[in-house]
Amino acid sequence: MENPVRGFLHGSAAIASIAGTILLIVRAHSLSGRLAVSVFGLSLIALFTTSSLYHAVPWRPAWKARMQRLDHSMILLLVAGSFTPIAVIVLGGPWGIATMAVVWGLAVFGMGRLALAKNAKTGTSIALSTTIGWLGLFLIVPLAQRVGMGAVLGIAAGGLVYTIGMVMMVTQRPRLWPRVFSYHEVFHILVIVASATHWMVTYRWVAPYAAA
């Protein structure tokens, strides 16, 4: 394997995401809610599967570049996918429509740029995905009014963990045991922790909100 630790971490997360998606679908109380959590779940599965394949398989140079662009695109997909249940189930109306338009518009723009690029630039991808993620700050008041500060703090905690991981990728620190377990592997763990945090918020507060 090219990078066995990274491949194993996100490969395991991909399998867990399948089960997590099923649980979210069962938890939701409406068709629109089930579709929204399915988008979130599928974005988790897509990101972790793509990441696992990209890091585990010894691709030829041309295919490695393609897989790197796809890997970076999946980060944008997950950010937009994470917003989707919140926008559809909890916000709805003008807030929900605006959130979906902005988040998905920026994500598709970023994925389009990556598709046309020769090589994925880590800094650019990280800057865009982090910017999209923290647009959630504008939703604090309506979210707190609907699902409470517990959900808001959970979303913020997940975003903070993602951001710490992104900073590690940009700075390439800490360098622990190069080629075995270093900043990149820590980043993969933080992505799992952050996405699990957002999954728990979605399961606990967002998915069942339609019944309220």
PDB file of C-alpha atoms in Angstrom:
ATOM      1  CA  MET A   1       0.000   0.000   0.000  1.00  0.00           C
ATOM      2  CA  GLU A   2       1.142   3.546  -0.740  1.00  0.00           C
ATOM      3  CA  ASN A   3       0.136   5.042   2.635  1.00  0.00           C
ATOM      4  CA  PRO A   4      -1.285   2.186   4.733  1.00  0.00           C
ATOM      5  CA  VAL A   5      -2.207   4.228   7.822  1.00  0.00           C
ATOM      6  CA  ARG A   6      -4.111   6.861   5.850  1.00  0.00           C
ATOM      7  CA  GLY A   7      -5.772   4.221   3.702  1.00  0.00           C
ATOM      8  CA  PHE A   8      -6.836   2.185   6.720  1.00  0.00           C
ATOM      9  CA  LEU A   9      -8.135   5.170   8.693  1.00  0.00           C
ATOM     10  CA  HIS A  10     -10.388   6.530   5.986  1.00  0.00           C
ATOM     11  CA  GLY A  11     -11.284   3.094   4.648  1.00  0.00           C
ATOM     12  CA  SER A  12     -12.625   2.197   8.087  1.00  0.00           C
ATOM     13  CA  ALA A  13     -14.435   5.539   8.261  1.00  0.00           C
ATOM     14  CA  ALA A  14     -16.070   4.850   4.887  1.00  0.00           C
ATOM     15  CA  ILE A  15     -17.518   1.587   6.201  1.00  0.00           C
ATOM     16  CA  ALA A  16     -18.724   3.287   9.386  1.00  0.00           C
ATOM     17  CA  SER A  17     -20.308   6.030   7.271  1.00  0.00           C
ATOM     18  CA  ILE A  18     -22.511   3.491   5.501  1.00  0.00           C
ATOM     19  CA  ALA A  19     -23.971   2.386   8.829  1.00  0.00           C
ATOM     20  CA  GLY A  20     -24.210   6.004   9.960  1.00  0.00           C
ATOM     21  CA  THR A  21     -26.159   6.972   6.852  1.00  0.00           C
ATOM     22  CA  ILE A  22     -28.689   4.208   7.430  1.00  0.00           C
ATOM     23  CA  LEU A  23     -29.178   5.330  11.037  1.00  0.00           C
ATOM     24  CA  LEU A  24     -29.774   8.921   9.926  1.00  0.00           C
ATOM     25  CA  ILE A  25     -32.336   7.855   7.327  1.00  0.00           C
ATOM     26  CA  VAL A  26     -34.229   5.852   9.941  1.00  0.00           C
ATOM     27  CA  ARG A  27     -34.015   8.766  12.376  1.00  0.00           C
ATOM     28  CA  ALA A  28     -35.497  11.360   9.978  1.00  0.00           C
ATOM     29  CA  HIS A  29     -39.270  11.812   9.976  1.00  0.00           C
ATOM     30  CA  SER A  30     -40.047  13.112   6.491  1.00  0.00           C
ATOM     31  CA  LEU A  31     -39.139  12.357   2.893  1.00  0.00           C
ATOM     32  CA  SER A  32     -37.288  15.660   2.514  1.00  0.00           C
ATOM     33  CA  GLY A  33     -35.470  14.948   5.769  1.00  0.00           C
ATOM     34  CA  ARG A  34     -34.438  11.481   4.615  1.00  0.00           C
ATOM     35  CA  LEU A  35     -33.181  12.867   1.325  1.00  0.00           C
ATOM     36  CA  ALA A  36     -31.228  15.601   3.115  1.00  0.00           C
ATOM     37  CA  VAL A  37     -29.495  13.244   5.548  1.00  0.00           C
ATOM     38  CA  SER A  38     -28.808  10.886   2.633  1.00  0.00           C
ATOM     39  CA  VAL A  39     -26.893  13.682   0.905  1.00  0.00           C
ATOM     40  CA  PHE A  40     -24.828  14.172   4.061  1.00  0.00           C
ATOM     41  CA  GLY A  41     -24.243  10.445   4.456  1.00  0.00           C
ATOM     42  CA  LEU A  42     -23.296   9.927   0.820  1.00  0.00           C
ATOM     43  CA  SER A  43     -20.857  12.840   0.994  1.00  0.00           C
ATOM     44  CA  LEU A  44     -19.191  11.164   3.983  1.00  0.00           C
ATOM     45  CA  ILE A  45     -18.969   7.846   2.137  1.00  0.00           C
ATOM     46  CA  ALA A  46     -17.635   9.553  -1.003  1.00  0.00           C
ATOM     47  CA  LEU A  47     -14.950  11.493   0.856  1.00  0.00           C
ATOM     48  CA  PHE A  48     -13.644   8.609   2.934  1.00  0.00           C
ATOM     49  CA  THR A  49     -13.760   6.111   0.051  1.00  0.00           C
ATOM     50  CA  THR A  50     -11.962   8.447  -2.336  1.00  0.00           C
ATOM     51  CA  SER A  51      -9.378   9.390   0.292  1.00  0.00           C
ATOM     52  CA  SER A  52      -8.727   5.760   1.161  1.00  0.00           C
ATOM     53  CA  LEU A  53      -8.241   4.790  -2.484  1.00  0.00           C
ATOM     54  CA  TYR A  54      -6.080   7.819  -3.241  1.00  0.00           C
ATOM     55  CA  HIS A  55      -3.731   7.211  -0.331  1.00  0.00           C
ATOM     56  CA  ALA A  56      -3.648   3.407  -0.378  1.00  0.00           C
ATOM     57  CA  VAL A  57      -3.241   2.596  -4.073  1.00  0.00           C
ATOM     58  CA  PRO A  58       0.144   3.176  -5.798  1.00  0.00           C
ATOM     59  CA  TRP A  59      -1.307   5.136  -8.735  1.00  0.00           C
ATOM     60  CA  ARG A  60       0.668   5.998 -11.842  1.00  0.00           C
ATOM     61  CA  PRO A  61       1.631   9.709 -11.965  1.00  0.00           C
ATOM     62  CA  ALA A  62      -1.188  10.809 -14.303  1.00  0.00           C
ATOM     63  CA  TRP A  63      -3.836   8.942 -12.326  1.00  0.00           C
ATOM     64  CA  LYS A  64      -2.354  10.084  -9.033  1.00  0.00           C
ATOM     65  CA  ALA A  65      -2.865  13.705 -10.108  1.00  0.00           C
ATOM     66  CA  ARG A  66      -6.477  12.938 -11.085  1.00  0.00           C
ATOM     67  CA  MET A  67      -7.153  11.184  -7.803  1.00  0.00           C
ATOM     68  CA  GLN A  68      -5.616  14.067  -5.862  1.00  0.00           C
ATOM     69  CA  ARG A  69      -7.981  16.520  -7.556  1.00  0.00           C
ATOM     70  CA  LEU A  70     -10.904  14.200  -6.849  1.00  0.00           C
ATOM     71  CA  ASP A  71      -9.779  13.816  -3.231  1.00  0.00           C
ATOM     72  CA  HIS A  72      -9.723  17.588  -2.759  1.00  0.00           C
ATOM     73  CA  SER A  73     -13.105  17.902  -4.488  1.00  0.00           C
ATOM     74  CA  MET A  74     -14.622  15.502  -1.981  1.00  0.00           C
ATOM     75  CA  ILE A  75     -13.678  17.862   0.856  1.00  0.00           C
ATOM     76  CA  LEU A  76     -15.815  20.556  -0.746  1.00  0.00           C
ATOM     77  CA  LEU A  77     -18.579  18.013  -1.327  1.00  0.00           C
ATOM     78  CA  LEU A  78     -18.562  17.041   2.351  1.00  0.00           C
ATOM     79  CA  VAL A  79     -18.715  20.652   3.516  1.00  0.00           C
ATOM     80  CA  ALA A  80     -21.789  21.264   1.365  1.00  0.00           C
ATOM     81  CA  GLY A  81     -23.239  17.888   2.311  1.00  0.00           C
ATOM     82  CA  SER A  82     -22.852  18.687   6.007  1.00  0.00           C
ATOM     83  CA  PHE A  83     -24.883  21.879   5.593  1.00  0.00           C
ATOM     84  CA  THR A  84     -27.680  20.163   3.662  1.00  0.00           C
ATOM     85  CA  PRO A  85     -29.676  18.566   6.538  1.00  0.00           C
ATOM     86  CA  ILE A  86     -29.414  21.798   8.518  1.00  0.00           C
ATOM     87  CA  ALA A  87     -30.657  23.893   5.600  1.00  0.00           C
ATOM     88  CA  VAL A  88     -33.463  21.545   4.553  1.00  0.00           C
ATOM     89  CA  ILE A  89     -34.733  20.180   7.874  1.00  0.00           C
ATOM     90  CA  VAL A  90     -34.017  22.876  10.441  1.00  0.00           C
ATOM     91  CA  LEU A  91     -33.883  26.181   8.573  1.00  0.00           C
ATOM     92  CA  GLY A  92     -36.201  25.776   5.599  1.00  0.00           C
ATOM     93  CA  GLY A  93     -37.794  28.807   3.934  1.00  0.00           C
ATOM     94  CA  PRO A  94     -35.579  31.744   2.874  1.00  0.00           C
ATOM     95  CA  TRP A  95     -32.781  30.804   5.308  1.00  0.00           C
ATOM     96  CA  GLY A  96     -32.625  27.249   3.990  1.00  0.00           C
ATOM     97  CA  ILE A  97     -32.773  28.259   0.337  1.00  0.00           C
ATOM     98  CA  ALA A  98     -30.079  30.913   0.775  1.00  0.00           C
ATOM     99  CA  THR A  99     -27.828  28.502   2.667  1.00  0.00           C
ATOM    100  CA  MET A 100     -28.159  25.799   0.010  1.00  0.00           C
ATOM    101  CA  ALA A 101     -27.558  28.281  -2.816  1.00  0.00           C
ATOM    102  CA  VAL A 102     -24.432  29.821  -1.288  1.00  0.00           C
ATOM    103  CA  VAL A 103     -22.839  26.652   0.072  1.00  0.00           C
ATOM    104  CA  TRP A 104     -23.509  24.432  -2.923  1.00  0.00           C
ATOM    105  CA  GLY A 105     -22.716  27.249  -5.348  1.00  0.00           C
ATOM    106  CA  LEU A 106     -19.270  27.754  -3.820  1.00  0.00           C
ATOM    107  CA  ALA A 107     -18.653  24.005  -3.549  1.00  0.00           C
ATOM    108  CA  VAL A 108     -19.542  23.379  -7.205  1.00  0.00           C
ATOM    109  CA  PHE A 109     -17.384  26.351  -8.214  1.00  0.00           C
ATOM    110  CA  GLY A 110     -14.449  24.897  -6.296  1.00  0.00           C
ATOM    111  CA  MET A 111     -14.962  21.404  -7.684  1.00  0.00           C
ATOM    112  CA  GLY A 112     -15.174  22.824 -11.198  1.00  0.00           C
ATOM    113  CA  ARG A 113     -11.870  24.632 -10.752  1.00  0.00           C
ATOM    114  CA  LEU A 114     -10.247  21.447  -9.494  1.00  0.00           C
ATOM    115  CA  ALA A 115     -11.600  19.465 -12.441  1.00  0.00           C
ATOM    116  CA  LEU A 116      -9.975  21.916 -14.863  1.00  0.00           C
ATOM    117  CA  ALA A 117      -6.683  22.257 -12.963  1.00  0.00           C
ATOM    118  CA  LYS A 118      -3.589  20.253 -13.821  1.00  0.00           C
ATOM    119  CA  ASN A 119      -2.688  19.795 -10.174  1.00  0.00           C
ATOM    120  CA  ALA A 120      -4.640  20.288  -6.964  1.00  0.00           C
ATOM    121  CA  LYS A 121      -3.207  23.088  -4.835  1.00  0.00           C
ATOM    122  CA  THR A 122      -3.666  22.137  -1.200  1.00  0.00           C
ATOM    123  CA  GLY A 123      -3.668  25.712   0.086  1.00  0.00           C
ATOM    124  CA  THR A 124      -6.381  26.855  -2.333  1.00  0.00           C
ATOM    125  CA  SER A 125      -8.629  23.876  -1.608  1.00  0.00           C
ATOM    126  CA  ILE A 126      -8.217  24.290   2.133  1.00  0.00           C
ATOM    127  CA  ALA A 127      -8.893  28.036   2.014  1.00  0.00           C
ATOM    128  CA  LEU A 128     -12.139  27.591   0.074  1.00  0.00           C
ATOM    129  CA  SER A 129     -13.454  24.653   2.105  1.00  0.00           C
ATOM    130  CA  THR A 130     -12.635  26.408   5.392  1.00  0.00           C
ATOM    131  CA  THR A 131     -14.312  29.614   4.214  1.00  0.00           C
ATOM    132  CA  ILE A 132     -17.475  27.740   3.222  1.00  0.00           C
ATOM    133  CA  GLY A 133     -17.526  25.893   6.525  1.00  0.00           C
ATOM    134  CA  TRP A 134     -17.268  28.999   8.676  1.00  0.00           C
ATOM    135  CA  LEU A 135     -20.104  30.684   6.796  1.00  0.00           C
ATOM    136  CA  GLY A 136     -22.099  28.752   9.365  1.00  0.00           C
ATOM    137  CA  LEU A 137     -21.377  31.617  11.767  1.00  0.00           C
ATOM    138  CA  PHE A 138     -24.168  33.531  10.028  1.00  0.00           C
ATOM    139  CA  LEU A 139     -26.607  30.782  11.042  1.00  0.00           C
ATOM    140  CA  ILE A 140     -25.953  30.844  14.793  1.00  0.00           C
ATOM    141  CA  VAL A 141     -29.072  32.811  15.730  1.00  0.00           C
ATOM    142  CA  PRO A 142     -31.657  30.893  13.656  1.00  0.00           C
ATOM    143  CA  LEU A 143     -30.089  27.559  14.616  1.00  0.00           C
ATOM    144  CA  ALA A 144     -29.993  28.405  18.319  1.00  0.00           C
ATOM    145  CA  GLN A 145     -33.652  29.422  18.177  1.00  0.00           C
ATOM    146  CA  ARG A 146     -34.671  26.137  16.552  1.00  0.00           C
ATOM    147  CA  VAL A 147     -32.402  23.405  17.909  1.00  0.00           C
ATOM    148  CA  GLY A 148     -30.665  25.087  20.852  1.00  0.00           C
ATOM    149  CA  MET A 149     -27.103  25.998  21.755  1.00  0.00           C
ATOM    150  CA  GLY A 150     -26.107  22.370  22.296  1.00  0.00           C
ATOM    151  CA  ALA A 151     -26.389  21.719  18.569  1.00  0.00           C
ATOM    152  CA  VAL A 152     -24.692  25.009  17.714  1.00  0.00           C
ATOM    153  CA  LEU A 153     -21.750  24.227  20.003  1.00  0.00           C
ATOM    154  CA  GLY A 154     -21.464  20.744  18.505  1.00  0.00           C
ATOM    155  CA  ILE A 155     -21.358  22.157  14.988  1.00  0.00           C
ATOM    156  CA  ALA A 156     -18.771  24.747  16.056  1.00  0.00           C
ATOM    157  CA  ALA A 157     -16.653  22.089  17.779  1.00  0.00           C
ATOM    158  CA  GLY A 158     -16.593  19.979  14.631  1.00  0.00           C
ATOM    159  CA  GLY A 159     -15.684  23.023  12.555  1.00  0.00           C
ATOM    160  CA  LEU A 160     -12.862  23.893  14.941  1.00  0.00           C
ATOM    161  CA  VAL A 161     -11.428  20.376  14.713  1.00  0.00           C
ATOM    162  CA  TYR A 162     -11.584  20.533  10.904  1.00  0.00           C
ATOM    163  CA  THR A 163      -9.819  23.904  10.990  1.00  0.00           C
ATOM    164  CA  ILE A 164      -7.028  22.620  13.243  1.00  0.00           C
ATOM    165  CA  GLY A 165      -6.483  19.790  10.782  1.00  0.00           C
ATOM    166  CA  MET A 166      -6.396  22.213   7.858  1.00  0.00           C
ATOM    167  CA  VAL A 167      -3.779  24.347   9.628  1.00  0.00           C
ATOM    168  CA  MET A 168      -1.663  21.223  10.125  1.00  0.00           C
ATOM    169  CA  MET A 169      -1.864  20.446   6.413  1.00  0.00           C
ATOM    170  CA  VAL A 170      -0.842  23.969   5.396  1.00  0.00           C
ATOM    171  CA  THR A 171       2.025  24.235   7.896  1.00  0.00           C
ATOM    172  CA  GLN A 172       2.980  20.545   7.558  1.00  0.00           C
ATOM    173  CA  ARG A 173       3.336  20.308  11.311  1.00  0.00           C
ATOM    174  CA  PRO A 174       3.779  18.475  13.609  1.00  0.00           C
ATOM    175  CA  ARG A 175       6.361  16.204  11.989  1.00  0.00           C
ATOM    176  CA  LEU A 176       6.224  13.101  14.165  1.00  0.00           C
ATOM    177  CA  TRP A 177       7.456   9.948  12.422  1.00  0.00           C
ATOM    178  CA  PRO A 178       7.801  10.872   8.725  1.00  0.00           C
ATOM    179  CA  ARG A 179       6.489   8.278   6.235  1.00  0.00           C
ATOM    180  CA  VAL A 180       4.845   6.380   9.097  1.00  0.00           C
ATOM    181  CA  PHE A 181       2.701   8.670  11.258  1.00  0.00           C
ATOM    182  CA  SER A 182       3.009  12.424  10.937  1.00  0.00           C
ATOM    183  CA  TYR A 183       0.887  15.561  10.433  1.00  0.00           C
ATOM    184  CA  HIS A 184      -0.965  14.053   7.460  1.00  0.00           C
ATOM    185  CA  GLU A 185      -2.099  11.046   9.474  1.00  0.00           C
ATOM    186  CA  VAL A 186      -3.132  13.322  12.345  1.00  0.00           C
ATOM    187  CA  PHE A 187      -5.139  15.350   9.818  1.00  0.00           C
ATOM    188  CA  HIS A 188      -6.962  12.191   8.735  1.00  0.00           C
ATOM    189  CA  ILE A 189      -7.832  11.392  12.342  1.00  0.00           C
ATOM    190  CA  LEU A 190      -9.103  14.931  12.917  1.00  0.00           C
ATOM    191  CA  VAL A 191     -11.309  14.691   9.817  1.00  0.00           C
ATOM    192  CA  ILE A 192     -12.851  11.523  11.262  1.00  0.00           C
ATOM    193  CA  VAL A 193     -13.373  13.173  14.665  1.00  0.00           C
ATOM    194  CA  ALA A 194     -14.900  16.317  13.137  1.00  0.00           C
ATOM    195  CA  SER A 195     -17.208  14.439  10.787  1.00  0.00           C
ATOM    196  CA  ALA A 196     -18.282  12.127  13.618  1.00  0.00           C
ATOM    197  CA  THR A 197     -19.096  15.198  15.711  1.00  0.00           C
ATOM    198  CA  HIS A 198     -21.254  16.634  12.932  1.00  0.00           C
ATOM    199  CA  TRP A 199     -22.883  13.231  12.437  1.00  0.00           C
ATOM    200  CA  MET A 200     -23.811  13.117  16.129  1.00  0.00           C
ATOM    201  CA  VAL A 201     -25.298  16.615  15.944  1.00  0.00           C
ATOM    202  CA  THR A 202     -27.279  15.593  12.881  1.00  0.00           C
ATOM    203  CA  TYR A 203     -28.510  12.413  14.563  1.00  0.00           C
ATOM    204  CA  ARG A 204     -29.319  14.024  17.920  1.00  0.00           C
ATOM    205  CA  TRP A 205     -30.863  17.337  16.873  1.00  0.00           C
ATOM    206  CA  VAL A 206     -31.194  17.789  13.116  1.00  0.00           C
ATOM    207  CA  ALA A 207     -32.651  14.562  11.693  1.00  0.00           C
ATOM    208  CA  PRO A 208     -35.625  14.356  14.099  1.00  0.00           C
ATOM    209  CA  TYR A 209     -36.362  18.087  13.955  1.00  0.00           C
ATOM    210  CA  ALA A 210     -39.032  17.622  11.288  1.00  0.00           C
ATOM    211  CA  ALA A 211     -41.218  15.959  13.931  1.00  0.00           C
ATOM    212  CA  ALA A 212     -41.106  19.040  16.153  1.00  0.00           C
TER     213      ALA A 212
END
